Short mmCIF file of C-alpha atoms in Angstrom, two decimals:
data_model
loop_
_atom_site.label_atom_id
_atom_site.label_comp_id
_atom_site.label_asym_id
_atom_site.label_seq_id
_atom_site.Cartn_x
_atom_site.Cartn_y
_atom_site.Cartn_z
CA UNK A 1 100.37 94.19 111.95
CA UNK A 2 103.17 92.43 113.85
CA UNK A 3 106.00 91.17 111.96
CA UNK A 4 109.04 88.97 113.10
CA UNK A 5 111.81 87.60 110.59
CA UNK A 6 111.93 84.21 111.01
CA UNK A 7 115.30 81.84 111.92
CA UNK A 8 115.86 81.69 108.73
CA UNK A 9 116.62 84.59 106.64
CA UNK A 10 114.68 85.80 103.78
CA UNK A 11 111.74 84.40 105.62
CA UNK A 12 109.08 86.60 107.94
CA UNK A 13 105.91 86.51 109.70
CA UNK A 14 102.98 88.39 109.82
CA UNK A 15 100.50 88.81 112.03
CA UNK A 16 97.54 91.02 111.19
CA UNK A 17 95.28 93.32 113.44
CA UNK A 18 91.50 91.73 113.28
CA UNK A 19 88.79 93.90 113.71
CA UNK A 20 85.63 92.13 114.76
CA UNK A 21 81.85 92.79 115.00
CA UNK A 22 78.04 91.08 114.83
CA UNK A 23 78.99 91.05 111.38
CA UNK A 24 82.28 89.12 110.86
CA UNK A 25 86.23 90.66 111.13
CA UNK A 26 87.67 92.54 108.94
CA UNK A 27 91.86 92.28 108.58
CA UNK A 28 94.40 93.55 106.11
CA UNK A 29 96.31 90.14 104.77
CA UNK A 30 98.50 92.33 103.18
CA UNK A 31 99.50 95.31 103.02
CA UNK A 32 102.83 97.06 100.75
CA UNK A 33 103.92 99.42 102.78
CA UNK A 34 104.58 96.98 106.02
CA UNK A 35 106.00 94.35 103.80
CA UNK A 36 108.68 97.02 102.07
CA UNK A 37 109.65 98.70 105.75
CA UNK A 38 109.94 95.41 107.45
CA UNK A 39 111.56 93.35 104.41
CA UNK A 40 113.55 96.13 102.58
CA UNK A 41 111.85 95.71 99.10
CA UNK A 42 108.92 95.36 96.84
CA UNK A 43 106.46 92.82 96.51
CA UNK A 44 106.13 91.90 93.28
CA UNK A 45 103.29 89.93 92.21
CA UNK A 46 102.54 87.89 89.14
CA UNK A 47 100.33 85.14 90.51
CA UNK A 48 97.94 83.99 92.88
CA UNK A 49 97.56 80.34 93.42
CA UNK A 50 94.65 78.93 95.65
CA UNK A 51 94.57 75.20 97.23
CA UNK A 52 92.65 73.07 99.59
CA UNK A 53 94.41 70.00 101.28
CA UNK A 54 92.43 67.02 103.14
CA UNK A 55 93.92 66.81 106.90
CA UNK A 56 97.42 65.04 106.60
CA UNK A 57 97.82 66.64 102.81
CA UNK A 58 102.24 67.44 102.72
CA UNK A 59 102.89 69.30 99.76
CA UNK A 60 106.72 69.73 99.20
CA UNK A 61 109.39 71.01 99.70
CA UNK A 62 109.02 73.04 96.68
CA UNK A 63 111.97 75.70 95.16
CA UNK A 64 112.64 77.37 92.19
CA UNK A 65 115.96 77.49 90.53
CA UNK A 66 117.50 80.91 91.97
CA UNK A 67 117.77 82.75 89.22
CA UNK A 68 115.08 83.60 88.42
CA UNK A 69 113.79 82.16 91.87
CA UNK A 70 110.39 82.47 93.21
CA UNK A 71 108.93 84.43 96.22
CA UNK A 72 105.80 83.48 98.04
CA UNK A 73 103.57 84.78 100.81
CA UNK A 74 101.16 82.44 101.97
CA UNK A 75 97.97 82.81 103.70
CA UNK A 76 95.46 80.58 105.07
CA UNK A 77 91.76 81.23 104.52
CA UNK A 78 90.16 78.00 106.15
CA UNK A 79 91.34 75.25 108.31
CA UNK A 80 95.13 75.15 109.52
CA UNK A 81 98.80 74.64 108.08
CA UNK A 82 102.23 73.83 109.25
CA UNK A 83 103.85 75.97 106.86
CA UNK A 84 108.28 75.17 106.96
CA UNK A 85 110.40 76.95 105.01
CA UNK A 86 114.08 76.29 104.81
CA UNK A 87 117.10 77.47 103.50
CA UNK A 88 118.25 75.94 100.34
CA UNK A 89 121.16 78.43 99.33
CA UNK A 90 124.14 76.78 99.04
CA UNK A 91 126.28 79.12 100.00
CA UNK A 92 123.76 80.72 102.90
CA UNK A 93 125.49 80.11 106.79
CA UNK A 94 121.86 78.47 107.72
CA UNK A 95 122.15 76.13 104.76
CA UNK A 96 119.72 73.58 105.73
CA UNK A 97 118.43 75.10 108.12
CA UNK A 98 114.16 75.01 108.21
CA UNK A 99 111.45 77.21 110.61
CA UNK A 100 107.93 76.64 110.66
CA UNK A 101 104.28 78.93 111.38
CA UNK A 102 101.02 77.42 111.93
CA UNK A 103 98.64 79.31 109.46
CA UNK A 104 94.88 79.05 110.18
CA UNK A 105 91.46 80.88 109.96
CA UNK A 106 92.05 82.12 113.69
CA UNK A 107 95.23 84.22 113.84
CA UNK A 108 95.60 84.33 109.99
CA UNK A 109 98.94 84.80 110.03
CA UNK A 110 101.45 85.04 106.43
CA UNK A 111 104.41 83.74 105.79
CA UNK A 112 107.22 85.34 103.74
CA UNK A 113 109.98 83.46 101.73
CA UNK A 114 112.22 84.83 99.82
CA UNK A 115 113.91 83.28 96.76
CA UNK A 116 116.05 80.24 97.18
CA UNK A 117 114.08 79.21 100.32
CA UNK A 118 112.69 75.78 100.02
CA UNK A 119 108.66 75.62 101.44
CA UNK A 120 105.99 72.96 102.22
CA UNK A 121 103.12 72.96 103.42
CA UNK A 122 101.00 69.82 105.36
CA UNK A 123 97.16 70.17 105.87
CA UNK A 124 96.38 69.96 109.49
CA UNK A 125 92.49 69.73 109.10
CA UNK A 126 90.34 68.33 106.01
CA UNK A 127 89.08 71.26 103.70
CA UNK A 128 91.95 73.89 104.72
CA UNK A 129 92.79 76.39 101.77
CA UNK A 130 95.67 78.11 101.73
CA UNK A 131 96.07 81.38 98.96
CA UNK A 132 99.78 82.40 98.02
CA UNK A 133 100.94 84.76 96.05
CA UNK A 134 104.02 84.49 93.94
CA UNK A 135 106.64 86.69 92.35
CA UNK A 136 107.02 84.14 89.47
CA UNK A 137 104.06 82.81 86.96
CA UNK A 138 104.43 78.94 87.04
CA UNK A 139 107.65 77.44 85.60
CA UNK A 140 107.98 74.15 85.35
CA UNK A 141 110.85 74.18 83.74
CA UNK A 142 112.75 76.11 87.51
CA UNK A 143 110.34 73.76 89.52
CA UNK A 144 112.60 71.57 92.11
CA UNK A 145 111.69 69.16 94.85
CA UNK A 146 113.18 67.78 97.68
CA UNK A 147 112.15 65.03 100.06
CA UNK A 148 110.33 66.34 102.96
CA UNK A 149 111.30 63.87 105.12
CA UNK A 150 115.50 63.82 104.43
CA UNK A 151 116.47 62.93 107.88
CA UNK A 152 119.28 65.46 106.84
CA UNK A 153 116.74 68.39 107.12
CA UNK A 154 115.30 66.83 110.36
CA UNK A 155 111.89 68.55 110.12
CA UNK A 156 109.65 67.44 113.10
CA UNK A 157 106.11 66.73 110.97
CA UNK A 158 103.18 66.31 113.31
CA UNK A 159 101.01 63.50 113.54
CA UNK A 160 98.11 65.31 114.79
CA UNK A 161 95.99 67.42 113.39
CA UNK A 162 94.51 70.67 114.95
CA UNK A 163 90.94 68.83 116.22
CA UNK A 164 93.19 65.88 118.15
CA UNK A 165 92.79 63.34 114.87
CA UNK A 166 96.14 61.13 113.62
CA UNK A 167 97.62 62.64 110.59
CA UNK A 168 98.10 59.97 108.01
CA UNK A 169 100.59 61.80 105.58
CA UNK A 170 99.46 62.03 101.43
CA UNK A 171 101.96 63.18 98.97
CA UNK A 172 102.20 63.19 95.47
CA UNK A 173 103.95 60.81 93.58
CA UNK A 174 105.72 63.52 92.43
CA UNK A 175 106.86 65.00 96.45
CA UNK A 176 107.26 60.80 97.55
CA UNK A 177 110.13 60.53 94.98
CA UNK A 178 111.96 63.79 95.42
CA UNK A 179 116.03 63.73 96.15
CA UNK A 180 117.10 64.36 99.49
CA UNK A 181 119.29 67.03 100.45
CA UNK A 182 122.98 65.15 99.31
CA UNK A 183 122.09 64.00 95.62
CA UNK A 184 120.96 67.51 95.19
CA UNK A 185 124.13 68.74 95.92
CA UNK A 186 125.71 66.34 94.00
CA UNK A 187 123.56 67.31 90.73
CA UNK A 188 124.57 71.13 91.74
CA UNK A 189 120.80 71.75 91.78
CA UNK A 190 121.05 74.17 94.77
CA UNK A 191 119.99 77.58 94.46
CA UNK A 192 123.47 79.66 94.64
CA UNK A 193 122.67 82.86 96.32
CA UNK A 194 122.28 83.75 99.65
CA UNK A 195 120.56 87.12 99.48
CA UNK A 196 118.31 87.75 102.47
CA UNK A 197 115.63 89.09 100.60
#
C-alpha cells in the first residue's frame, strides 16, 4: 500500500496494491497495521456508513465538534469522488487550509481525516457509492456544517464529471444554508485543537 500525508495534517492517502485475474482483483482497503505505522495510532471504529450520490451530488463540509470529534476513512466502491478535506482547527497553522483525492472504482484509493478536519464529498458520476468508516456513532447533537462554497475556503469544485458530462451541483437544504467560515468563528464553533492525528 502506498501512503502519503496529505497538505493538510491529520489527513493521508492510501493507495492499495490490486491483485487482478480472469476472476476480478482482489485489494486490502484497509489494513491496521499500515494505518498505525504511517499515522502513529489506532483506528478505532464504531461505524460504517454507506452512500450513493447522482453525478454533481456535494455533500458538506461536514465536522464534528472536537471534543469528542470524529475520524473518517473513506473509500469508494463505484463511480468517482472529489473527496476535500480541510483544516478547521482554530488554532492549527493551516487553518483553512483544504486538499483534495479523487476516489473511484479504478485506483480505489482512502482518505484519512483526523478529528477537527472539515470533509465533503461531490459525486462525479451518477450511482457512485462511497463507504466510510467512523470513529464516532452518529451525533447530531456535535454535527457542524459549513458552506462549501465560502469564497474564504476557495475550494476549486469541478464542473465536470469523470465521463466529460457538466456537473450541475445538488445539496441539501441543510449543506445550501450552512455558515461560512467568519460567522463560525464568530459563534466560536471551531474545533479548538490542532492535534495531527
Amino acid at each position: 500500500m502506498r501512503i502519503r500525508e496529505l497538505s493538510v495534517p491529520g489527513a493521508w492517502e492510501f493507495t492499495p496494491r490490486q491483485f487482478g485475474d480472469a476472476r476480478g482483483v482482489f485489494y486490502e482497503s484497509f489494513k491496521a497495521s499500515e494505518f498505525e505505522k504511517a499515522v502513529g495510532r489506532p483506528f478505532d471504529l464504531l461505524q460504517v456508513n454507506i452512500s450513493t450520490s447522482a453525478a454533481g451530488v456535494l455533500r458538506g463540509i461536514h465536522y464534528t465538534e472536537n471534543p469528542p470529534g470524529q475520524a473518517k476513512y473513506v473509500t469508494c466502491v463505484r463511480g468517482a469522488f472529489l473527496d476535500v478535506v480541510v483544516d478547521l482547527r482554530r488554532d492549527s497553522p493551516t487553518f483553512g487550509k483544504w486538499d483534495a483525492v479523487v476516489i473511484d472504482d479504478v485506483e480505489r484509493k482512502a482518505v484519512f481525516l483526523a478529528e477537527g478536519l472539515g470533509h465533503a464529498l461531490l459525486s462525479l458520476e451518477d450511482d457512485s457509492t462511497v463507504n466510510y468508516l467512523c470513529s464516532l456513532e452518529y451525533a447530531p447533537e456535535f454535527d457542524r456544517d459549513l458552506d462549501a462554497f465560502d469564497p474564504e475556503l476557495g475550494i476549486e469544485w469541478p464542473t465536470v464529471g469523470r465521463n466529460g458530462e457538466t456537473l450541475t451541483f445538488i445539496r441539501s437544504d441543510k449543506d445550501a444554508a450552512a455558515p461560512r467560515l467568519a460567522d463560525l468563528k464568530l459563534l466560536s464553533r471551531l474545533p479548538g485543537t490542532s492535534a495531527a492525528n
